[in-house]
Amino acid sequence: MDVLEGLNVLITISGKKNKLRLYFLSWLRNKILHNDPDMRKREGWIPVGDLEGCVHYKVVKYERIKFLVIALKNSVQVYAWAPKPYHKFMAFKSFASLPHKPYSVDLTVEKGQRLKVIYGSLAGFHAIDVDSGTVYDLYLPTHIQGNIRPQAIIVLPDSGGMEVLVCYEDEGVYIDTYGRITKETVLQWGEMPASVAYLQSNQVMGWGDKAIELRSVENSNLEGVFLHKKAQKLKFLCERNDKVFFASVQSGGSSQIYFMTLGQNPLMNW
């Protein structure tokens, strides 16, 4: 999920049909405080288009534009925020009939000019030139037999949108947006993470069954470890200010929400 306070919305994939929805923060706040009777009469959320079967999405801010790139079962959609009087995300580009089914997705702006969608599949990572619609392979981990699990796509800061860290299985590699390896360093997790996320502190966090690892996004050096009291699967939710929120993944549909306060000793406050 993503919280965009300036737009008064929370974005999340919701419902049995995996629709992308915008929940209004003012409506959610009133559900807790019950201090605005008029708010009860208003709609609490609106859908993003008529999209169903959303697999993953990413909010990307570029200058004053907010893009929403969405991975569906067989396509990638790009939406852009339209201010008042519309006050919603509106369709911008659509890419169907992709050679590989998208499982994770991101958007980069190369040197402030060219938009590119980067998405992960069971085969590896691929790119779409937004202007031309051209699709090409970025990185295919041929050293792994069979399908892979794409974990995260991280556009590296201070790279002009030209370099990314692509994480899959229990490792990650540094490449540019044309598929060339940019660093010999390989990010190697201590165990297979259930979830991987980039943090505003310029770090990447991996949630394993036995421990949470915190690594530098620039060189993949290990910067912190927190061991679980018992083995459990954890999934990243969102980051707000100095806190990271994540949930336990349990059978039967029940789960528990946790948050971690990042600081000088970030993994001691959980």
CSV table of N, CA and C in Angstrom, one decimal, residues 65-198:
chain,number,residue,atom,x,y,z
A,65,ILE,N,4.7,15.4,-11.6
A,65,ILE,CA,3.8,14.3,-12.1
A,65,ILE,C,3.9,13.1,-11.2
A,66,LYS,N,2.8,12.5,-10.9
A,66,LYS,CA,2.7,11.2,-10.2
A,66,LYS,C,2.2,10.2,-11.2
A,67,PHE,N,3.0,9.2,-11.4
A,67,PHE,CA,2.6,8.1,-12.3
A,67,PHE,C,2.3,6.9,-11.4
A,68,LEU,N,1.4,6.1,-11.9
A,68,LEU,CA,1.0,4.8,-11.3
A,68,LEU,C,1.1,3.7,-12.4
A,69,VAL,N,2.1,2.9,-12.2
A,69,VAL,CA,2.4,1.8,-13.1
A,69,VAL,C,1.9,0.5,-12.5
A,70,ILE,N,1.1,-0.3,-13.3
A,70,ILE,CA,0.4,-1.4,-12.7
A,70,ILE,C,0.6,-2.7,-13.5
A,71,ALA,N,1.0,-3.8,-12.9
A,71,ALA,CA,1.1,-5.1,-13.5
A,71,ALA,C,-0.2,-5.8,-13.3
A,72,LEU,N,-0.8,-6.2,-14.5
A,72,LEU,CA,-2.0,-7.1,-14.5
A,72,LEU,C,-1.5,-8.5,-14.9
A,73,LYS,N,-2.5,-9.4,-15.0
A,73,LYS,CA,-2.2,-10.8,-15.3
A,73,LYS,C,-1.5,-10.9,-16.7
A,74,ASN,N,-1.9,-10.0,-17.6
A,74,ASN,CA,-1.4,-10.2,-19.0
A,74,ASN,C,-0.9,-8.9,-19.6
A,75,SER,N,-0.8,-7.8,-18.8
A,75,SER,CA,-0.5,-6.5,-19.4
A,75,SER,C,0.1,-5.6,-18.3
A,76,VAL,N,0.6,-4.5,-18.8
A,76,VAL,CA,1.1,-3.4,-17.9
A,76,VAL,C,0.4,-2.1,-18.3
A,77,GLN,N,-0.2,-1.4,-17.3
A,77,GLN,CA,-0.9,-0.2,-17.5
A,77,GLN,C,-0.1,1.0,-16.8
A,78,VAL,N,-0.1,2.1,-17.4
A,78,VAL,CA,0.5,3.3,-16.8
A,78,VAL,C,-0.6,4.4,-16.7
A,79,TYR,N,-0.8,4.9,-15.5
A,79,TYR,CA,-1.8,6.0,-15.2
A,79,TYR,C,-1.0,7.2,-14.7
A,80,ALA,N,-1.6,8.3,-14.9
A,80,ALA,CA,-1.0,9.6,-14.4
A,80,ALA,C,-2.1,10.3,-13.6
A,81,TRP,N,-1.6,11.0,-12.5
A,81,TRP,CA,-2.6,11.7,-11.7
A,81,TRP,C,-3.1,13.0,-12.3
A,82,ALA,N,-4.4,13.1,-12.4
A,82,ALA,CA,-5.1,14.3,-12.9
A,82,ALA,C,-5.6,15.1,-11.7
A,83,PRO,N,-5.2,16.4,-11.5
A,83,PRO,CA,-5.6,17.2,-10.4
A,83,PRO,C,-7.1,17.6,-10.6
A,84,LYS,N,-7.6,18.4,-9.6
A,84,LYS,CA,-9.0,18.8,-9.7
A,84,LYS,C,-9.2,19.6,-11.0
A,85,PRO,N,-10.4,19.4,-11.6
A,85,PRO,CA,-11.6,18.8,-11.0
A,85,PRO,C,-11.7,17.3,-11.0
A,86,TYR,N,-10.7,16.6,-11.7
A,86,TYR,CA,-10.8,15.1,-11.8
A,86,TYR,C,-10.4,14.4,-10.5
A,87,HIS,N,-9.3,14.8,-9.9
A,87,HIS,CA,-8.8,14.3,-8.7
A,87,HIS,C,-8.8,12.7,-8.7
A,88,LYS,N,-8.1,12.2,-9.7
A,88,LYS,CA,-8.0,10.7,-9.8
A,88,LYS,C,-6.8,10.4,-10.8
A,89,PHE,N,-6.4,9.1,-10.8
A,89,PHE,CA,-5.5,8.6,-11.7
A,89,PHE,C,-6.2,8.3,-13.0
A,90,MET,N,-5.7,8.8,-14.2
A,90,MET,CA,-6.3,8.5,-15.5
A,90,MET,C,-5.3,7.8,-16.4
A,91,ALA,N,-5.9,7.0,-17.3
A,91,ALA,CA,-5.1,6.1,-18.2
A,91,ALA,C,-4.2,7.0,-19.0
A,92,PHE,N,-2.9,6.5,-19.1
A,92,PHE,CA,-1.9,7.2,-19.9
A,92,PHE,C,-1.4,6.3,-21.0
A,93,LYS,N,-0.9,5.1,-20.7
A,93,LYS,CA,-0.4,4.1,-21.7
A,93,LYS,C,-0.8,2.7,-21.3
A,94,SER,N,-1.0,1.9,-22.3
A,94,SER,CA,-1.3,0.5,-22.0
A,94,SER,C,-0.4,-0.4,-22.9
A,95,PHE,N,0.1,-1.5,-22.3
A,95,PHE,CA,1.0,-2.5,-23.0
A,95,PHE,C,0.4,-3.9,-22.8
A,96,ALA,N,-0.2,-4.4,-23.8
A,96,ALA,CA,-0.8,-5.8,-23.7
A,96,ALA,C,0.0,-6.7,-24.6
A,97,SER,N,-0.4,-8.0,-24.5
A,97,SER,CA,0.3,-9.1,-25.3
A,97,SER,C,1.8,-9.1,-25.0
A,98,LEU,N,2.2,-9.0,-23.8
A,98,LEU,CA,3.6,-9.1,-23.4
A,98,LEU,C,4.1,-10.5,-23.6
A,99,PRO,N,5.4,-10.6,-23.9
A,99,PRO,CA,6.0,-12.0,-24.1
A,99,PRO,C,6.1,-12.8,-22.8
A,100,HIS,N,6.1,-12.0,-21.7
A,100,HIS,CA,6.2,-12.7,-20.3
A,100,HIS,C,5.2,-12.0,-19.4
A,101,LYS,N,4.6,-12.8,-18.6
A,101,LYS,CA,3.6,-12.3,-17.6
A,101,LYS,C,4.3,-11.5,-16.5
A,102,PRO,N,3.9,-10.2,-16.3
A,102,PRO,CA,4.5,-9.4,-15.3
A,102,PRO,C,4.1,-9.8,-13.8
A,103,TYR,N,5.1,-9.8,-13.0
A,103,TYR,CA,4.9,-10.1,-11.5
A,103,TYR,C,5.3,-8.9,-10.6
A,104,SER,N,6.2,-8.1,-11.1
A,104,SER,CA,6.6,-6.9,-10.4
A,104,SER,C,6.9,-5.8,-11.4
A,105,VAL,N,6.8,-4.6,-11.0
A,105,VAL,CA,6.8,-3.5,-12.1
A,105,VAL,C,7.4,-2.2,-11.4
A,106,ASP,N,8.0,-1.4,-12.3
A,106,ASP,CA,8.5,-0.1,-11.8
A,106,ASP,C,8.6,0.8,-13.1
A,107,LEU,N,8.9,2.1,-12.9
A,107,LEU,CA,9.0,3.0,-14.0
A,107,LEU,C,10.2,3.9,-13.7
A,108,THR,N,11.0,4.2,-14.7
A,108,THR,CA,12.1,5.1,-14.6
A,108,THR,C,12.1,6.1,-15.6
A,109,VAL,N,12.7,7.3,-15.3
A,109,VAL,CA,12.8,8.4,-16.3
A,109,VAL,C,14.3,8.6,-16.6
A,110,GLU,N,14.7,8.1,-17.8
A,110,GLU,CA,16.1,8.2,-18.1
A,110,GLU,C,16.5,9.6,-18.4
A,111,LYS,N,17.4,10.1,-17.5
A,111,LYS,CA,18.0,11.5,-17.7
A,111,LYS,C,16.9,12.5,-17.9
A,112,GLY,N,15.8,12.3,-17.2
A,112,GLY,CA,14.7,13.3,-17.3
A,112,GLY,C,14.0,13.4,-18.6
A,113,GLN,N,14.2,12.4,-19.5
A,113,GLN,CA,13.6,12.5,-20.8
A,113,GLN,C,12.8,11.3,-21.2
A,114,ARG,N,13.4,10.1,-21.1
A,114,ARG,CA,12.7,8.9,-21.7
A,114,ARG,C,12.1,8.0,-20.6
A,115,LEU,N,10.8,7.7,-20.7
A,115,LEU,CA,10.1,6.9,-19.8
A,115,LEU,C,10.3,5.4,-20.1
A,116,LYS,N,10.7,4.6,-19.2
A,116,LYS,CA,10.8,3.2,-19.4
A,116,LYS,C,10.1,2.4,-18.3
A,117,VAL,N,9.3,1.4,-18.6
A,117,VAL,CA,8.7,0.5,-17.7
A,117,VAL,C,9.7,-0.7,-17.5
A,118,ILE,N,10.0,-1.1,-16.3
A,118,ILE,CA,10.8,-2.2,-16.1
A,118,ILE,C,9.9,-3.2,-15.3
A,119,TYR,N,9.9,-4.5,-15.8
A,119,TYR,CA,9.0,-5.4,-15.0
A,119,TYR,C,9.7,-6.8,-14.9
A,120,GLY,N,9.4,-7.5,-13.9
A,120,GLY,CA,10.0,-8.8,-13.6
A,120,GLY,C,9.0,-9.9,-13.9
A,121,SER,N,9.5,-11.0,-14.4
A,121,SER,CA,8.7,-12.2,-14.8
A,121,SER,C,9.3,-13.4,-14.2
A,122,LEU,N,8.7,-14.6,-14.5
A,122,LEU,CA,9.3,-15.8,-14.1
A,122,LEU,C,10.6,-16.2,-14.8
A,123,ALA,N,10.8,-15.4,-15.9
A,123,ALA,CA,12.0,-15.7,-16.8
A,123,ALA,C,13.2,-14.7,-16.4
A,124,GLY,N,12.8,-13.5,-15.9
A,124,GLY,CA,13.8,-12.5,-15.6
A,124,GLY,C,13.2,-11.1,-15.6
A,125,PHE,N,14.0,-10.2,-16.1
A,125,PHE,CA,13.6,-8.8,-16.1
A,125,PHE,C,13.6,-8.2,-17.5
A,126,HIS,N,12.6,-7.3,-17.8
A,126,HIS,CA,12.4,-6.8,-19.1
A,126,HIS,C,12.1,-5.3,-19.0
A,127,ALA,N,12.2,-4.6,-20.2
A,127,ALA,CA,11.9,-3.2,-20.2
A,127,ALA,C,10.9,-2.9,-21.4
A,128,ILE,N,10.2,-1.8,-21.2
A,128,ILE,CA,9.3,-1.3,-22.2
A,128,ILE,C,9.5,0.1,-22.4
A,129,ASP,N,9.9,0.5,-23.7
A,129,ASP,CA,10.0,1.9,-24.0
A,129,ASP,C,8.6,2.5,-24.1
A,130,VAL,N,8.3,3.4,-23.2
A,130,VAL,CA,6.9,3.9,-23.2
A,130,VAL,C,6.5,4.6,-24.5
A,131,ASP,N,7.4,5.4,-25.1
A,131,ASP,CA,7.1,6.1,-26.3
A,131,ASP,C,6.8,5.2,-27.5
A,132,SER,N,7.7,4.2,-27.7
A,132,SER,CA,7.6,3.4,-28.9
A,132,SER,C,6.8,2.1,-28.6
A,133,GLY,N,6.8,1.7,-27.3
A,133,GLY,CA,6.1,0.4,-27.0
A,133,GLY,C,7.0,-0.8,-27.2
A,134,THR,N,8.3,-0.6,-27.5
A,134,THR,CA,9.3,-1.7,-27.8
A,134,THR,C,9.6,-2.4,-26.4
A,135,VAL,N,9.5,-3.7,-26.5
A,135,VAL,CA,9.8,-4.6,-25.3
A,135,VAL,C,11.1,-5.3,-25.6
A,136,TYR,N,12.0,-5.3,-24.6
A,136,TYR,CA,13.2,-6.1,-24.7
A,136,TYR,C,13.7,-6.6,-23.4
A,137,ASP,N,14.5,-7.7,-23.4
A,137,ASP,CA,15.0,-8.3,-22.2
A,137,ASP,C,16.1,-7.5,-21.6
A,138,LEU,N,16.1,-7.3,-20.2
A,138,LEU,CA,17.1,-6.6,-19.5
A,138,LEU,C,18.1,-7.6,-18.9
A,139,TYR,N,17.6,-8.6,-18.2
A,139,TYR,CA,18.4,-9.5,-17.5
A,139,TYR,C,17.7,-10.9,-17.3
A,140,LEU,N,18.3,-11.9,-17.8
A,140,LEU,CA,17.7,-13.3,-17.7
A,140,LEU,C,18.8,-14.1,-16.9
A,141,PRO,N,18.5,-14.5,-15.7
A,141,PRO,CA,19.5,-15.3,-14.9
A,141,PRO,C,19.5,-16.7,-15.4
A,142,THR,N,20.3,-16.9,-16.4
A,142,THR,CA,20.4,-18.2,-17.0
A,142,THR,C,21.1,-19.3,-16.2
A,143,HIS,N,21.8,-18.8,-15.1
A,143,HIS,CA,22.5,-19.8,-14.2
A,143,HIS,C,21.5,-20.5,-13.3
A,144,ILE,N,20.2,-20.1,-13.3
A,144,ILE,CA,19.2,-20.7,-12.5
A,144,ILE,C,18.3,-21.5,-13.5
A,145,GLN,N,18.1,-22.8,-13.2
A,145,GLN,CA,17.3,-23.7,-14.0
A,145,GLN,C,15.8,-23.5,-13.6
A,146,GLY,N,15.0,-23.3,-14.6
A,146,GLY,CA,13.5,-23.2,-14.4
A,146,GLY,C,13.2,-21.7,-14.1
A,147,ASN,N,12.0,-21.6,-13.5
A,147,ASN,CA,11.5,-20.2,-13.3
A,147,ASN,C,12.2,-19.6,-12.1
A,148,ILE,N,12.2,-18.2,-12.1
A,148,ILE,CA,12.7,-17.5,-10.9
A,148,ILE,C,11.6,-16.7,-10.3
A,149,ARG,N,11.9,-16.2,-9.1
A,149,ARG,CA,10.9,-15.4,-8.4
A,149,ARG,C,11.4,-14.0,-8.3
A,150,PRO,N,10.8,-13.0,-9.1
A,150,PRO,CA,11.3,-11.6,-9.0
A,150,PRO,C,10.9,-11.0,-7.7
A,151,GLN,N,11.8,-10.4,-7.0
A,151,GLN,CA,11.6,-9.9,-5.7
A,151,GLN,C,11.4,-8.3,-5.7
A,152,ALA,N,12.2,-7.6,-6.4
A,152,ALA,CA,12.1,-6.1,-6.3
A,152,ALA,C,12.9,-5.5,-7.5
A,153,ILE,N,12.5,-4.3,-7.9
A,153,ILE,CA,13.2,-3.5,-8.9
A,153,ILE,C,13.5,-2.2,-8.3
A,154,ILE,N,14.7,-1.8,-8.1
A,154,ILE,CA,15.1,-0.6,-7.4
A,154,ILE,C,15.9,0.3,-8.3
A,155,VAL,N,15.3,1.4,-8.7
A,155,VAL,CA,16.1,2.4,-9.5
A,155,VAL,C,17.1,3.1,-8.6
A,156,LEU,N,18.3,3.0,-8.9
A,156,LEU,CA,19.4,3.6,-8.0
A,156,LEU,C,19.3,5.1,-8.0
A,157,PRO,N,19.4,5.7,-6.8
A,157,PRO,CA,19.5,7.1,-6.7
A,157,PRO,C,20.8,7.7,-7.3
A,158,ASP,N,20.7,8.9,-7.8
A,158,ASP,CA,21.9,9.6,-8.4
A,158,ASP,C,22.4,8.9,-9.6
A,159,SER,N,21.5,8.1,-10.3
A,159,SER,CA,22.0,7.4,-11.6
A,159,SER,C,21.3,8.0,-12.8
A,160,GLY,N,20.5,9.1,-12.6
A,160,GLY,CA,19.7,9.7,-13.7
A,160,GLY,C,18.7,8.7,-14.2
A,161,GLY,N,18.2,7.8,-13.4
A,161,GLY,CA,17.2,6.8,-13.8
A,161,GLY,C,17.8,5.8,-14.8
A,162,MET,N,19.1,5.6,-14.8
A,162,MET,CA,19.8,4.7,-15.8
A,162,MET,C,20.2,3.4,-15.2
A,163,GLU,N,20.3,3.3,-13.9
A,163,GLU,CA,20.8,2.1,-13.3
A,163,GLU,C,19.8,1.5,-12.3
A,164,VAL,N,19.7,0.2,-12.2
A,164,VAL,CA,18.7,-0.5,-11.3
A,164,VAL,C,19.4,-1.7,-10.7
A,165,LEU,N,18.9,-2.0,-9.5
A,165,LEU,CA,19.2,-3.2,-8.8
A,165,LEU,C,18.0,-4.1,-8.9
A,166,VAL,N,18.2,-5.2,-9.6
A,166,VAL,CA,17.1,-6.2,-9.7
A,166,VAL,C,17.3,-7.3,-8.8
A,167,CYS,N,16.3,-7.6,-7.9
A,167,CYS,CA,16.4,-8.7,-6.9
A,167,CYS,C,15.5,-9.8,-7.3
A,168,TYR,N,16.0,-11.0,-7.2
A,168,TYR,CA,15.2,-12.2,-7.5
A,168,TYR,C,15.8,-13.4,-6.7
A,169,GLU,N,14.9,-14.3,-6.4
A,169,GLU,CA,15.3,-15.4,-5.5
A,169,GLU,C,16.0,-14.9,-4.3
A,170,ASP,N,17.2,-15.3,-4.0
A,170,ASP,CA,18.0,-14.8,-2.8
A,170,ASP,C,19.2,-13.9,-3.2
A,171,GLU,N,19.1,-13.3,-4.4
A,171,GLU,CA,20.2,-12.5,-4.8
A,171,GLU,C,19.7,-11.3,-5.6
A,172,GLY,N,20.7,-10.4,-6.0
A,172,GLY,CA,20.3,-9.3,-6.8
A,172,GLY,C,21.6,-8.8,-7.6
A,173,VAL,N,21.4,-8.2,-8.8
A,173,VAL,CA,22.5,-7.7,-9.6
A,173,VAL,C,22.2,-6.3,-10.0
A,174,TYR,N,23.3,-5.6,-10.3
A,174,TYR,CA,23.2,-4.2,-10.7
A,174,TYR,C,23.4,-4.1,-12.2
A,175,ILE,N,22.4,-3.5,-12.9
A,175,ILE,CA,22.4,-3.4,-14.4
A,175,ILE,C,21.9,-2.0,-14.8
A,176,ASP,N,22.2,-1.6,-16.0
A,176,ASP,CA,21.6,-0.3,-16.5
A,176,ASP,C,20.3,-0.7,-17.3
A,177,THR,N,19.7,0.4,-17.8
A,177,THR,CA,18.4,0.2,-18.4
A,177,THR,C,18.5,-0.4,-19.8
A,178,TYR,N,19.7,-0.8,-20.2
A,178,TYR,CA,19.9,-1.5,-21.5
A,178,TYR,C,20.4,-2.9,-21.2
A,179,GLY,N,20.4,-3.3,-20.0
A,179,GLY,CA,20.8,-4.7,-19.6
A,179,GLY,C,22.3,-5.0,-19.4
A,180,ARG,N,23.1,-3.9,-19.4
A,180,ARG,CA,24.5,-4.1,-19.1
A,180,ARG,C,24.8,-4.2,-17.6
A,181,ILE,N,25.7,-5.1,-17.2
A,181,ILE,CA,26.1,-5.2,-15.8
A,181,ILE,C,26.9,-4.0,-15.5
A,182,THR,N,26.5,-3.3,-14.4
A,182,THR,CA,27.3,-2.0,-14.0
A,182,THR,C,28.2,-2.2,-12.8
A,183,LYS,N,27.9,-3.3,-12.0
A,183,LYS,CA,28.8,-3.6,-10.9
A,183,LYS,C,29.0,-5.1,-10.8
A,184,GLU,N,30.2,-5.4,-10.4
A,184,GLU,CA,30.5,-6.9,-10.2
A,184,GLU,C,29.9,-7.4,-8.9
A,185,THR,N,29.6,-6.5,-8.0
A,185,THR,CA,29.0,-6.9,-6.8
A,185,THR,C,27.6,-7.6,-7.0
A,186,VAL,N,27.4,-8.7,-6.3
A,186,VAL,CA,26.1,-9.4,-6.3
A,186,VAL,C,25.5,-9.3,-4.9
A,187,LEU,N,24.3,-8.8,-4.8
A,187,LEU,CA,23.6,-8.8,-3.5
A,187,LEU,C,23.3,-10.3,-3.1
A,188,GLN,N,23.7,-10.7,-2.0
A,188,GLN,CA,23.4,-12.1,-1.6
A,188,GLN,C,22.7,-12.1,-0.2
A,189,TRP,N,21.5,-12.5,-0.1
A,189,TRP,CA,20.8,-12.6,1.2
A,189,TRP,C,21.2,-13.8,1.9
A,190,GLY,N,21.1,-13.8,3.2
A,190,GLY,CA,21.5,-14.9,4.0
A,190,GLY,C,20.5,-16.1,3.9
A,191,GLU,N,19.3,-15.8,3.5
A,191,GLU,CA,18.3,-16.8,3.2
A,191,GLU,C,17.3,-16.2,2.2
A,192,MET,N,16.4,-17.1,1.7
A,192,MET,CA,15.4,-16.6,0.7
A,192,MET,C,14.4,-15.7,1.4
A,193,PRO,N,14.4,-14.4,1.0
A,193,PRO,CA,13.4,-13.5,1.6
A,193,PRO,C,12.0,-13.7,1.0
A,194,ALA,N,11.0,-13.5,1.9
A,194,ALA,CA,9.6,-13.6,1.4
A,194,ALA,C,9.2,-12.2,0.8
A,195,SER,N,10.0,-11.2,1.2
A,195,SER,CA,9.6,-9.8,0.7
A,195,SER,C,10.9,-9.0,0.7
A,196,VAL,N,11.0,-8.1,-0.3
A,196,VAL,CA,12.2,-7.2,-0.4
A,196,VAL,C,11.7,-5.8,-0.7
A,197,ALA,N,12.3,-4.8,-0.1
A,197,ALA,CA,11.8,-3.4,-0.3
A,197,ALA,C,12.9,-2.4,-0.2
A,198,TYR,N,12.9,-1.3,-1.0
A,198,TYR,CA,13.8,-0.2,-0.9
A,198,TYR,C,13.3,0.8,0.1
